[in-house]
Coordinates of C-alpha atoms in Angstrom, one line a residue:
X1 CA 8.7 -20.9 -10.8
X2 CA 12.4 -20.3 -11.7
X3 CA 14.6 -22.9 -11.1
X4 CA 17.5 -21.3 -12.8
X5 CA 20.6 -21.1 -9.7
X6 CA 20.6 -18.0 -7.3
X7 CA 23.0 -15.7 -7.5
X8 CA 24.3 -14.3 -4.3
X9 CA 24.6 -10.5 -3.3
X10 CA 26.5 -9.1 -0.4
X11 CA 26.1 -6.5 1.5
X12 CA 29.5 -5.2 1.2
X13 CA 28.7 -4.1 -2.0
X14 CA 26.2 -2.0 -1.2
X15 CA 27.1 -0.1 2.2
X16 CA 29.2 2.5 0.8
X17 CA 27.3 5.8 1.6
X18 CA 26.7 5.2 5.3
X19 CA 28.3 1.8 6.3
X20 CA 25.0 0.6 7.4
X21 CA 22.2 1.2 5.2
X22 CA 21.3 1.5 1.6
X23 CA 17.9 1.9 0.1
X24 CA 16.8 2.5 -3.6
X25 CA 13.5 2.8 -5.6
X26 CA 13.4 0.7 -8.9
X27 CA 11.1 -0.1 -11.9
X28 CA 11.7 -3.8 -11.9
X29 CA 12.2 -5.9 -15.2
X30 CA 12.8 -9.5 -16.6
X31 CA 16.7 -8.9 -16.8
X32 CA 17.8 -9.4 -13.0
X33 CA 18.5 -12.7 -12.0
X34 CA 17.2 -15.1 -9.0
X35 CA 19.1 -14.0 -6.2
X36 CA 19.6 -14.3 -2.4
X37 CA 21.9 -11.6 -0.1
X38 CA 23.2 -12.2 3.4
X39 CA 21.7 -8.9 4.5
X40 CA 17.8 -8.3 5.4
X41 CA 15.9 -6.6 2.8
X42 CA 12.3 -4.7 3.0
X43 CA 10.7 -4.9 -0.2
X44 CA 7.5 -2.5 -0.4
X45 CA 5.3 -2.6 -3.5
X46 CA 5.2 1.3 -4.8
X47 CA 3.4 1.0 -8.1
X48 CA 2.2 -1.6 -10.3
X49 CA 1.4 -5.3 -10.1
X50 CA 3.6 -8.0 -10.9
X51 CA 4.7 -11.6 -9.4
X52 CA 7.5 -12.3 -6.7
X53 CA 9.7 -15.4 -6.9
X54 CA 10.0 -16.5 -3.4
X55 CA 11.7 -19.6 -3.0
X56 CA 9.2 -22.5 -4.1
X57 CA 6.5 -19.9 -4.4
X58 CA 4.9 -17.2 -6.8
X59 CA 3.2 -14.7 -5.3
X60 CA 1.0 -12.0 -7.2
X61 CA 2.0 -8.3 -6.3
X62 CA 0.3 -5.2 -6.0
X63 CA 0.7 -1.6 -4.5
X64 CA 0.4 -1.8 -0.8
X65 CA 2.4 -5.1 -0.3
X66 CA 5.4 -5.3 2.3
X67 CA 8.1 -8.0 1.9
X68 CA 10.2 -8.9 4.6
X69 CA 13.3 -11.0 3.2
X70 CA 15.5 -12.5 5.3
X71 CA 19.4 -13.4 4.8
X72 CA 19.5 -16.4 2.5
X73 CA 16.2 -16.4 0.8
X74 CA 16.3 -16.5 -2.8
X75 CA 14.0 -14.2 -4.9
X76 CA 13.2 -11.8 -7.7
X77 CA 10.5 -9.4 -8.6
X78 CA 8.4 -9.5 -12.0
X79 CA 6.6 -7.4 -13.7
X80 CA 3.1 -8.3 -14.8
X81 CA 4.3 -8.3 -18.7
X82 CA 7.1 -7.1 -20.5
X83 CA 5.0 -4.5 -22.4
X84 CA 6.5 -1.2 -22.1
X85 CA 2.9 0.6 -22.6
X86 CA 1.7 -1.6 -19.6
X87 CA 2.2 0.3 -16.1
X88 CA 5.9 -0.7 -14.5
X89 CA 6.1 -2.2 -11.6
X90 CA 7.9 -0.1 -8.8
X91 CA 9.7 -1.4 -5.6
X92 CA 11.0 0.4 -3.0
X93 CA 14.3 -1.8 -0.6
X94 CA 15.5 -1.2 2.0
X95 CA 18.7 -3.4 3.2
X96 CA 20.7 -3.5 6.3
X97 CA 22.9 -6.6 7.7
X98 CA 21.1 -8.9 10.7
X99 CA 23.9 -7.2 13.3
X100 CA 22.2 -3.6 13.1
X101 CA 19.1 -5.3 14.6
X102 CA 21.0 -5.4 17.6
X103 CA 22.1 -1.6 17.3
X104 CA 19.0 -0.8 16.9
X105 CA 17.6 -2.5 20.0
X106 CA 18.5 0.1 22.1
X107 CA 16.3 2.9 20.2
X108 CA 13.2 0.1 20.3
X109 CA 13.6 -0.1 23.7
X110 CA 11.5 -3.0 24.5
X111 CA 13.5 -6.7 24.3
X112 CA 9.7 -8.5 23.4
X113 CA 9.8 -6.2 20.4
X114 CA 13.1 -6.4 19.2
X115 CA 13.5 -10.1 20.2
X116 CA 9.9 -10.7 18.1
X117 CA 11.6 -8.8 15.1
X118 CA 14.9 -10.3 15.0
X119 CA 13.1 -13.3 14.7
X120 CA 11.0 -13.0 11.5
X121 CA 13.4 -10.9 9.8
X122 CA 16.4 -13.6 10.3
X123 CA 14.4 -16.8 9.9
X124 CA 15.0 -18.1 5.9
X125 CA 12.1 -20.8 6.5
X126 CA 9.3 -18.2 6.9
X127 CA 9.8 -15.3 4.7
X128 CA 6.5 -12.9 5.6
X129 CA 4.5 -10.6 3.4
X130 CA 2.4 -7.9 5.0
X131 CA -0.3 -5.1 3.7
X132 CA 0.3 -1.2 4.2
X133 CA -3.6 -0.5 4.7
X134 CA -3.0 3.4 6.0
X135 CA 0.0 4.1 3.9
X136 CA 2.3 4.7 7.3
X137 CA 4.9 2.2 5.1
X138 CA 4.7 4.4 1.9
X139 CA 5.3 7.3 3.6
X140 CA 8.3 5.9 5.6
X141 CA 9.8 4.3 2.9
X142 CA 9.7 7.8 0.5
X143 CA 11.4 9.6 4.1
X144 CA 14.5 6.9 4.0
X145 CA 15.1 7.3 0.4
X146 CA 15.1 11.3 0.6
X147 CA 17.3 11.4 3.1
X148 CA 19.7 8.3 2.0
X149 CA 20.0 10.4 -1.8
X150 CA 20.0 13.8 -0.2
X151 CA 22.1 13.4 3.2
X152 CA 22.5 16.3 5.4
X153 CA 23.9 17.1 8.9
X154 CA 23.1 14.2 11.3
X155 CA 21.6 11.4 8.3
X156 CA 22.9 8.6 9.8
X157 CA 21.2 9.1 12.8
X158 CA 18.1 10.2 11.0
X159 CA 18.3 7.3 9.0
X160 CA 18.0 5.3 12.4
X161 CA 15.4 6.9 13.8
X162 CA 13.3 6.2 10.5
X163 CA 14.2 2.9 10.1
X164 CA 13.3 2.0 14.0
X165 CA 10.0 3.9 12.8
X166 CA 9.7 1.4 10.0
X167 CA 10.5 -1.6 12.3
X168 CA 7.9 -0.4 14.7
X169 CA 5.4 0.0 12.1
X170 CA 6.0 -3.7 10.7
X171 CA 5.5 -4.6 14.0
X172 CA 2.4 -3.2 14.6
X173 CA 1.0 -4.4 11.4
X174 CA 2.2 -7.9 12.4
X175 CA -0.1 -7.7 15.8
X176 CA -2.5 -6.6 14.2
X177 CA -2.7 -8.8 11.9
X178 CA -2.5 -11.8 14.9
X179 CA -5.1 -10.7 16.7
X180 CA -7.3 -10.4 13.5
X181 CA -6.6 -14.2 13.4
X182 CA -7.1 -14.9 17.1
X183 CA -10.5 -12.9 17.3
X184 CA -11.9 -13.3 13.7
X185 CA -13.6 -10.4 13.3
X186 CA -10.9 -8.3 14.7
X187 CA -12.3 -4.3 14.8
X188 CA -8.9 -3.2 14.6
X189 CA -8.1 -5.4 11.5
X190 CA -12.0 -3.7 9.8
X191 CA -10.4 -0.5 10.6
X192 CA -7.5 -1.0 7.8
X193 CA -10.0 -2.3 5.5
X194 CA -12.3 0.5 5.7
X195 CA -9.3 3.1 5.5
X196 CA -8.3 0.9 2.3
X197 CA -11.5 1.3 0.7
X198 CA -11.4 4.9 1.4
X199 CA -8.1 5.3 -0.5
X200 CA -8.8 3.3 -3.1
X201 CA -12.2 3.2 -3.7
X202 CA -12.0 4.3 -7.7
X203 CA -9.9 1.4 -8.1
X204 CA -11.2 -2.4 -9.6
X205 CA -12.2 -3.8 -6.3
X206 CA -13.7 -7.2 -5.4
X207 CA -15.3 -8.5 -2.3
X208 CA -12.5 -11.8 -3.1
X209 CA -9.6 -9.7 -3.6
X210 CA -10.5 -7.8 0.2
X211 CA -10.9 -11.1 2.1
X212 CA -7.9 -12.5 0.6
X213 CA -5.7 -9.6 2.3
X214 CA -7.6 -10.6 5.4
X215 CA -7.1 -14.2 5.1
X216 CA -10.5 -14.5 5.4
X217 CA -13.2 -16.2 3.3
X218 CA -15.6 -14.6 1.2
X219 CA -18.6 -15.6 3.5
X220 CA -16.7 -14.4 6.6
X221 CA -15.4 -10.9 5.2
X222 CA -19.3 -10.7 4.0
X223 CA -20.8 -11.5 7.2
X224 CA -18.5 -8.9 9.0
X225 CA -18.4 -6.3 6.7
X226 CA -22.4 -5.9 7.1
X227 CA -22.0 -6.5 10.7
X228 CA -19.3 -3.1 11.0
X229 CA -21.0 -1.1 8.3
X230 CA -24.9 -2.3 8.1
X231 CA -24.4 -2.3 4.1
X232 CA -23.1 -4.8 1.7
X233 CA -20.1 -4.4 0.2
X234 CA -21.1 -3.5 -3.1
X235 CA -23.3 -1.0 -1.5
X236 CA -20.9 0.0 0.7
X237 CA -18.7 0.9 -2.4
X238 CA -21.1 2.5 -4.5
X239 CA -21.6 5.0 -1.9
X240 CA -18.2 5.7 -1.1
X241 CA -17.6 6.7 -5.5
X242 CA -20.5 8.5 -5.4
X243 CA -19.5 10.5 -2.6
X244 CA -15.9 10.9 -4.6
X245 CA -18.1 12.2 -7.8
X246 CA -19.6 14.5 -5.5
X247 CA -16.6 16.2 -4.4
X248 CA -15.3 16.6 -7.8
X249 CA -18.6 18.2 -9.0
X250 CA -18.1 20.8 -6.1
X251 CA -14.9 21.8 -6.6
X252 CA -13.5 20.9 -10.7
X253 CA -14.9 21.9 -13.7
X254 CA -14.9 18.5 -15.1
X255 CA -16.9 16.7 -17.7
X256 CA -19.3 14.1 -15.9
X257 CA -18.1 11.4 -18.1
X258 CA -14.6 12.1 -16.6
X259 CA -16.0 12.5 -13.1
X260 CA -17.3 9.0 -13.8
X261 CA -14.3 7.4 -15.0
X262 CA -12.5 9.1 -12.0
X263 CA -15.1 7.9 -9.3
X264 CA -14.4 4.1 -10.6
X265 CA -17.1 4.5 -13.0
X266 CA -16.4 2.8 -16.4
X267 CA -19.9 2.8 -17.7
X268 CA -21.9 5.9 -17.7
X269 CA -25.2 4.3 -17.6
X270 CA -24.2 2.4 -14.2
X271 CA -22.8 5.4 -13.0
X272 CA -26.1 7.9 -13.6
X273 CA -28.3 5.2 -12.1
X274 CA -26.2 4.7 -9.1
X275 CA -25.7 8.8 -8.6
X276 CA -29.3 9.3 -8.7
X277 CA -30.6 6.8 -6.7
X278 CA -28.2 8.0 -3.4
X279 CA -28.3 11.6 -4.5
X280 CA -31.4 11.4 -5.3
X281 CA -30.9 14.1 -8.8
X282 CA -28.8 13.7 -11.8
X283 CA -24.5 14.8 -11.3
X284 CA -25.9 17.8 -13.7
X285 CA -28.4 18.9 -11.2
X286 CA -26.6 18.5 -8.0
X287 CA -23.7 20.5 -9.7
X288 CA -26.0 23.2 -10.6
X289 CA -27.5 23.3 -7.1
X290 CA -23.5 23.3 -5.3
X291 CA -22.2 25.8 -7.4
X292 CA -25.0 28.0 -8.6
X293 CA -24.8 29.6 -4.9
X294 CA -20.6 30.1 -5.1
X295 CA -21.1 31.8 -8.3
X296 CA -24.1 34.5 -6.7
X297 CA -21.7 34.8 -3.4
X298 CA -18.9 35.8 -5.8
X299 CA -20.7 38.2 -8.1
X300 CA -21.9 40.4 -4.7
X301 CA -18.3 40.0 -2.5
X302 CA -16.5 42.6 -4.7
X303 CA -16.6 45.5 -2.1
X304 CA -13.4 44.8 0.0
X305 CA -15.5 46.8 3.0

């Protein structure tokens, strides 16, 4: 935990470009001090890993985490290591004054939603973190930054519409999380888990990590996973990785050792064992089977008629 006094940042120093919003994408370092501010900040981890010092807590962070930081909350991001050879910790920031929420409530059109968002985004006692399972938040931050840095005609309205989309997406994630807690094995929450696995199967993943992201115990997560997929977590993950390797065998000329690594396998023997068990043949045999018909077709399709 950082114990140094917190510096205060003022919104008036940031809203020069359009008067109501500031967006950036920055590499975190060890130089930015612990700070608080008089504006709302939405901070999204775009790349890398590290730590987020928030008030009295230190939270490990990784790609896909979104933090809702109300005015007055002291915080700062830190990379995992000062080494320049390690992947950097990259964070999107979107900041705006609380008064903007009142202006946007007309765009939102549902007082229950706008009131809920206002409470969550302005309460300094309860900062919240969410996870972007479907990469929706990532795409919205990308569009916000592009419009902010390269303004065109109507940019003010366009930025406000993107911010409304971001706020509504945040609301949906919060509601899905609440439903998951109430229902225990919510199909909505588990849909997000499967989407996340599809996109990140090649990365180091463990049952404990996914259970923690769902705020479930490992035992409950295992039970729900088997109920929804008919497979254990490890078997499901192996099938996803072998599926990925089959796609690469069909569509690329990468070496099989490189395909194994791209699919999430660091050990070649383990990859070959899993591939033969699931696909019923070796990767070399599979590549020959799927690519030879293509070659034959290519050889006979030279006649334009």
